Amino acid sequence: MLSLEYLMHGEYALNDSKPFDNLFLPNFCGVRMVLALVIIAQLLAFVLILGPYNNTDRWTDLSLISLFIQWVALSSAALLCLSRPLLRKLGNIPAACLSYILLIAITALVSEAVYRLLQNEALNVWVPITWHRDFLLRNIGISAIVSALALRYFYVQHQWKKNLESEANSRIQALQARIRPHFLFNCMNTIASLTRTQPQVAEATVQDLADLFRASLSDSQLRVPLSAELELSRKYLQIEKLRLGERLNVVWEMDDVPQDALVPSLSIQPLVENAIYHGIEPLPGGGTIRISGHKDNKLIHIIIDNPLLPSEVPARTQGNGMAMQNIRQRLEAYYGKHGKLRVEHTDKYPGRYVVQLSFPYLPSTA
């Protein structure tokens, strides 16, 4: 069953090219947001009908209250949808004040329209004149309380997401600044050994190393095509192949994955680096790294697996958790619940350590 939070935020994470909008209000133009609003409005109608009523016909009261609240909710959503460009320019505090006024105004207008409609003689409904002011004030009061709570909820959710994004960016900056010294020294030694015997290979290795440093120092908030991220991983593997030789074997199975899919920068290469550092280097005979992927409906799954170290081989723990936690947080920041990084069960892949990366398919040409 879909949760209300998924209905309100899931579509935004899938369709927006940015991880977050500067405006704290959700996009009321989306279908899922409207559906969530209808559900919440109906729940409010149930809450109101549970109170003490003189009229014993609760089903009739529920239908009328539901119709009235749905009018107010859908009218408010339409107005916030149309005024979103203006609200985005104003900033959060003025936008919150203006949205609050608009919501109360919509409630007052719909209440007045309902009262005028009940005054129609064709409906044959007797409405006392004194009921007019009480009806308006009661509806405006309820709207003021509910609107304040809703706007507060949206603001808290927005701040939480901003904090999550800020923390994820800080972690990726720390990850980019943490270039393992052993990799740099080993790479320099490899280039030095190739300078006299294979100068062309040494020159190509220097260029690959420069590309790795360039990507490591780039903006962590960028999303790049999957082809660029895979090419960066290939260059890294080429450098490690020169050092490890026959101990390193790589199997690519990426033909079924669209290469134009957008992926956060440095989301695959660190996982490949972990596979070598934690799975290949400790083994005297080395092993095989398999990088595969497939597209399932709107989701792309990329699997990176390496040999699982035997119990007698001491495992390396330094750096592995930081990289994986950072990538997991960035995926959640960009794609919400649709972006995942998880370690698969070893019984499904005996003797292998398997990491799966999942994210929505967003083409770079869109």
XYZ file of C-alpha atoms in Angstrom:
366
model
C 0.000 0.000 0.000
C 1.359 3.406 -0.954
C 2.071 5.764 1.923
C 0.941 9.381 1.924
C 4.558 10.566 2.113
C 5.348 8.576 -1.047
C 2.298 10.051 -2.789
C 3.352 13.575 -1.852
C 7.087 13.286 -2.562
C 7.606 10.256 -4.793
C 6.610 11.838 -8.072
C 8.722 14.897 -7.405
C 11.803 12.764 -6.905
C 11.162 10.906 -10.144
C 10.355 13.769 -12.457
C 12.310 16.775 -11.278
C 15.779 17.239 -12.682
C 16.909 18.870 -9.424
C 17.208 16.994 -6.157
C 15.157 19.619 -4.301
C 13.185 22.751 -5.020
C 14.025 25.948 -3.138
C 10.319 26.421 -2.416
C 9.211 24.496 0.656
C 5.748 23.787 -0.757
C 5.338 20.523 -2.695
C 4.270 20.603 -6.324
C 0.463 20.637 -6.235
C 0.360 20.234 -10.022
C 1.373 16.563 -9.733
C -1.183 13.774 -9.917
C 0.137 11.970 -6.843
C 0.053 15.157 -4.790
C -3.582 15.774 -5.763
C -4.442 12.170 -4.861
C -2.764 12.565 -1.468
C -4.675 15.805 -0.899
C -7.991 14.121 -1.709
C -7.223 11.317 0.754
C -6.224 13.744 3.519
C -9.334 15.870 2.894
C -11.534 12.797 3.183
C -9.837 11.817 6.438
C -10.565 15.308 7.760
C -14.224 14.844 6.814
C -14.328 11.605 8.826
C -12.798 13.391 11.827
C -15.392 16.177 11.685
C -18.314 13.775 11.374
C -17.225 11.847 14.479
C -17.994 14.862 16.659
C -21.341 15.343 18.472
C -24.161 16.160 16.051
C -27.804 16.851 16.614
C -28.650 15.308 13.282
C -28.667 11.535 13.504
C -28.273 11.043 9.749
C -24.477 10.926 9.777
C -24.175 9.486 6.279
C -25.914 12.517 4.793
C -23.763 14.828 6.872
C -20.642 12.935 5.804
C -21.495 13.280 2.114
C -22.131 17.020 2.418
C -19.039 17.676 4.536
C -16.881 15.561 2.213
C -18.146 17.433 -0.837
C -17.476 20.790 0.800
C -13.959 19.867 1.988
C -13.044 18.375 -1.392
C -14.121 21.611 -3.080
C -11.887 23.594 -0.742
C -8.955 21.179 -1.082
C -9.018 20.921 -4.882
C -9.566 24.668 -5.320
C -6.638 25.366 -3.005
C -4.428 22.896 -4.890
C -5.330 24.494 -8.228
C -4.583 27.986 -6.919
C -1.239 26.938 -5.372
C -0.347 25.158 -8.597
C -1.025 28.265 -10.703
C 0.741 30.597 -8.270
C 3.808 28.370 -7.824
C 6.073 30.437 -10.145
C 5.221 33.562 -8.133
C 5.689 31.821 -4.793
C 9.083 30.514 -5.885
C 10.264 34.067 -6.612
C 9.076 35.430 -3.267
C 11.073 33.133 -1.009
C 9.864 30.770 1.686
C 8.677 33.200 4.363
C 6.667 35.518 2.043
C 5.447 32.443 0.144
C 4.223 30.873 3.386
C 2.339 34.046 4.351
C 0.785 34.425 0.913
C -0.147 30.732 0.765
C -1.784 30.976 4.179
C -3.856 33.962 3.058
C -4.828 32.218 -0.179
C -5.969 29.082 1.633
C -8.156 31.049 4.029
C -9.525 33.146 1.159
C -10.416 30.014 -0.821
C -12.233 28.615 2.214
C -14.181 31.850 2.663
C -15.137 32.005 -1.036
C -16.269 28.390 -1.170
C -18.212 28.812 2.081
C -19.944 31.898 0.729
C -20.717 30.098 -2.530
C -22.233 27.164 -0.619
C -24.341 29.514 1.491
C -25.589 31.345 -1.618
C -26.372 28.019 -3.221
C -28.441 26.952 -0.219
C -30.369 30.229 -0.467
C -31.707 29.119 -3.839
C -35.440 28.530 -3.531
C -35.277 25.713 -6.066
C -33.375 23.568 -3.561
C -36.178 23.924 -1.008
C -33.680 24.183 1.876
C -34.461 26.508 4.758
C -31.358 28.256 6.069
C -31.637 30.794 8.912
C -29.979 34.152 8.357
C -28.026 33.913 11.640
C -26.421 30.716 10.334
C -24.467 32.718 7.721
C -21.874 34.302 10.000
C -21.427 31.202 12.171
C -20.968 29.064 9.073
C -18.293 31.377 7.638
C -16.404 31.855 10.906
C -16.412 28.158 11.739
C -15.080 27.179 8.322
C -12.454 29.921 8.313
C -11.331 28.913 11.815
C -10.951 25.257 10.839
C -9.142 26.270 7.651
C -6.767 28.543 9.587
C -5.773 25.719 11.960
C -5.466 23.006 9.306
C -3.585 25.291 6.891
C -1.115 26.339 9.584
C -0.435 22.709 10.492
C -0.053 21.701 6.842
C 2.313 24.554 6.013
C 4.359 23.779 9.113
C 4.591 20.119 8.067
C 5.717 21.035 4.557
C 8.346 23.422 5.938
C 9.750 20.835 8.363
C 9.907 18.256 5.560
C 11.701 20.754 3.329
C 14.237 21.604 6.034
C 14.854 17.924 6.727
C 15.541 17.287 3.052
C 17.848 20.293 2.852
C 19.788 19.026 5.847
C 20.001 15.587 4.260
C 21.280 17.083 1.018
C 23.810 19.247 2.875
C 25.083 16.271 4.836
C 25.326 14.179 1.679
C 27.259 16.933 -0.102
C 29.616 17.275 2.856
C 30.270 13.563 2.844
C 30.969 13.432 -0.887
C 33.326 16.379 -0.554
C 35.147 14.482 2.201
C 35.160 11.379 0.023
C 36.549 13.327 -2.925
C 39.252 14.875 -0.745
C 40.215 11.470 0.659
C 42.332 10.022 -2.153
C 43.896 6.872 -0.794
C 47.671 7.422 -0.595
C 48.404 3.804 -1.452
C 46.528 4.113 -4.756
C 48.379 7.311 -5.680
C 51.802 5.868 -4.757
C 51.132 2.602 -6.547
C 49.969 4.482 -9.621
C 53.079 6.658 -9.629
C 55.302 3.590 -9.287
C 53.463 1.909 -12.161
C 53.913 4.955 -14.404
C 57.592 5.184 -13.461
C 58.178 1.533 -14.353
C 56.465 1.986 -17.731
C 58.254 5.205 -18.695
C 61.270 3.471 -20.292
C 59.755 0.171 -21.410
C 56.299 1.313 -22.607
C 56.220 5.124 -22.841
C 52.927 5.210 -24.746
C 51.201 3.139 -22.063
C 52.711 5.386 -19.384
C 51.372 8.468 -21.161
C 47.896 6.967 -21.444
C 48.001 6.051 -17.745
C 48.875 9.626 -16.825
C 45.881 10.842 -18.836
C 43.598 8.311 -17.115
C 44.904 9.425 -13.734
C 44.265 13.059 -14.651
C 40.666 12.194 -15.591
C 40.189 10.477 -12.238
C 41.490 13.526 -10.371
C 39.327 15.836 -12.489
C 36.198 13.829 -11.661
C 37.180 13.648 -7.987
C 37.478 17.446 -7.788
C 34.301 18.197 -9.761
C 31.021 19.392 -8.284
C 29.499 16.602 -6.183
C 25.947 17.782 -6.993
C 26.321 17.038 -10.704
C 24.586 14.136 -12.353
C 26.329 12.710 -15.385
C 25.317 10.197 -18.076
C 25.864 6.603 -17.102
C 28.254 6.200 -20.025
C 30.581 8.856 -18.526
C 30.516 7.227 -15.083
C 31.249 3.808 -16.586
C 34.075 5.246 -18.687
C 35.604 6.692 -15.522
C 35.394 3.257 -13.895
C 37.040 1.666 -16.943
C 39.939 4.109 -16.733
C 40.385 3.327 -13.066
C 40.347 -0.405 -13.806
C 42.912 0.069 -16.588
C 45.298 1.664 -14.097
C 44.752 -1.105 -11.570
C 45.118 -3.745 -14.282
C 48.640 -2.500 -15.006
C 49.517 -2.919 -11.339
C 47.721 -6.161 -10.519
C 48.198 -7.882 -13.869
C 46.629 -11.347 -14.105
C 45.330 -11.081 -10.552
C 42.568 -8.754 -11.755
C 39.865 -9.880 -14.174
C 36.849 -7.752 -15.070
C 33.613 -8.908 -16.680
C 31.271 -6.254 -18.115
C 27.577 -7.031 -18.687
C 26.085 -3.601 -19.365
C 24.497 -4.067 -22.809
C 20.929 -3.971 -21.433
C 21.368 -0.658 -19.609
C 20.577 2.690 -21.336
C 23.811 4.653 -21.438
C 22.048 8.037 -21.375
C 20.637 7.496 -17.882
C 21.576 10.199 -15.399
C 23.494 9.042 -12.342
C 25.158 11.014 -9.514
C 28.809 11.679 -10.191
C 31.219 9.241 -8.507
C 28.545 6.707 -7.620
C 29.997 3.639 -9.390
C 33.776 4.194 -9.430
C 34.091 4.216 -5.589
C 32.222 0.893 -5.474
C 34.628 -0.560 -8.044
C 37.528 0.778 -5.981
C 36.100 -0.897 -2.889
C 35.746 -4.159 -4.808
C 39.468 -4.106 -5.643
C 40.689 -2.858 -2.272
C 38.554 -5.216 -0.176
C 38.077 -8.164 -2.525
C 40.994 -8.491 -4.957
C 44.116 -7.109 -3.268
C 43.944 -9.278 -0.102
C 43.759 -12.490 -2.184
C 47.129 -13.830 -3.385
C 45.551 -15.192 -6.536
C 43.317 -12.182 -7.134
C 39.875 -12.704 -8.610
C 37.152 -11.445 -10.928
C 35.034 -8.327 -10.606
C 31.706 -8.519 -12.403
C 29.876 -5.302 -13.320
C 26.401 -5.972 -14.692
C 23.167 -4.081 -15.087
C 19.620 -4.251 -16.347
C 16.554 -2.035 -16.640
C 13.373 -3.067 -14.851
C 10.416 -0.892 -15.847
C 11.513 2.627 -14.805
C 14.349 1.504 -12.535
C 17.962 0.757 -13.431
C 19.874 -1.823 -11.407
C 23.676 -2.013 -11.467
C 25.363 -4.907 -9.687
C 29.047 -4.970 -8.692
C 30.343 -8.162 -7.157
C 33.789 -9.347 -6.119
C 35.194 -12.411 -4.361
C 34.162 -12.826 -0.745
C 37.260 -13.156 1.403
C 37.745 -16.496 3.155
C 37.602 -16.484 6.930
C 41.374 -16.952 7.232
C 42.082 -13.781 5.222
C 41.864 -10.625 7.366
C 39.273 -8.203 6.007
C 39.959 -4.541 5.404
C 37.395 -2.278 6.990
C 38.926 1.183 6.510
C 37.040 3.399 4.069
C 34.404 0.905 2.931
C 31.563 2.141 5.152
C 32.158 5.819 4.385
C 31.972 5.417 0.612
C 28.884 3.192 0.651
C 27.051 5.350 3.187
C 27.790 8.466 1.156
C 26.511 6.957 -2.085
C 23.405 5.649 -0.323
C 22.608 9.081 1.090
C 23.140 10.824 -2.240
C 20.811 8.368 -3.977
C 18.143 9.000 -1.356
C 18.691 12.750 -1.653
C 18.263 12.710 -5.438
C 15.595 10.034 -5.885
C 13.912 9.607 -2.506
C 12.795 6.050 -1.841
C 13.490 5.096 -5.442
C 17.272 5.366 -5.024
C 18.839 2.466 -3.131
C 22.218 0.924 -2.422
C 22.174 -2.436 -0.713
C 24.349 -5.467 -0.156
C 22.744 -8.621 -1.530
C 22.504 -11.808 0.506
C 25.528 -14.031 0.151
C 23.423 -17.206 -0.131
C 22.094 -15.939 -3.459
C 25.675 -15.304 -4.667
C 27.821 -17.915 -2.879
C 31.405 -16.843 -2.408
C 30.726 -13.316 -3.680
C 30.287 -9.904 -2.079
C 27.515 -8.210 -4.083
C 26.456 -4.556 -4.046
C 23.392 -3.428 -6.007
C 22.764 0.165 -7.064
C 19.166 1.094 -8.012
C 17.846 4.414 -9.296
C 15.098 5.720 -11.644
C 15.783 6.025 -15.356
C 16.054 9.723 -16.185
C 17.543 10.220 -19.695
C 20.143 12.933 -20.013
C 18.450 14.183 -23.215
C 15.153 14.887 -21.415
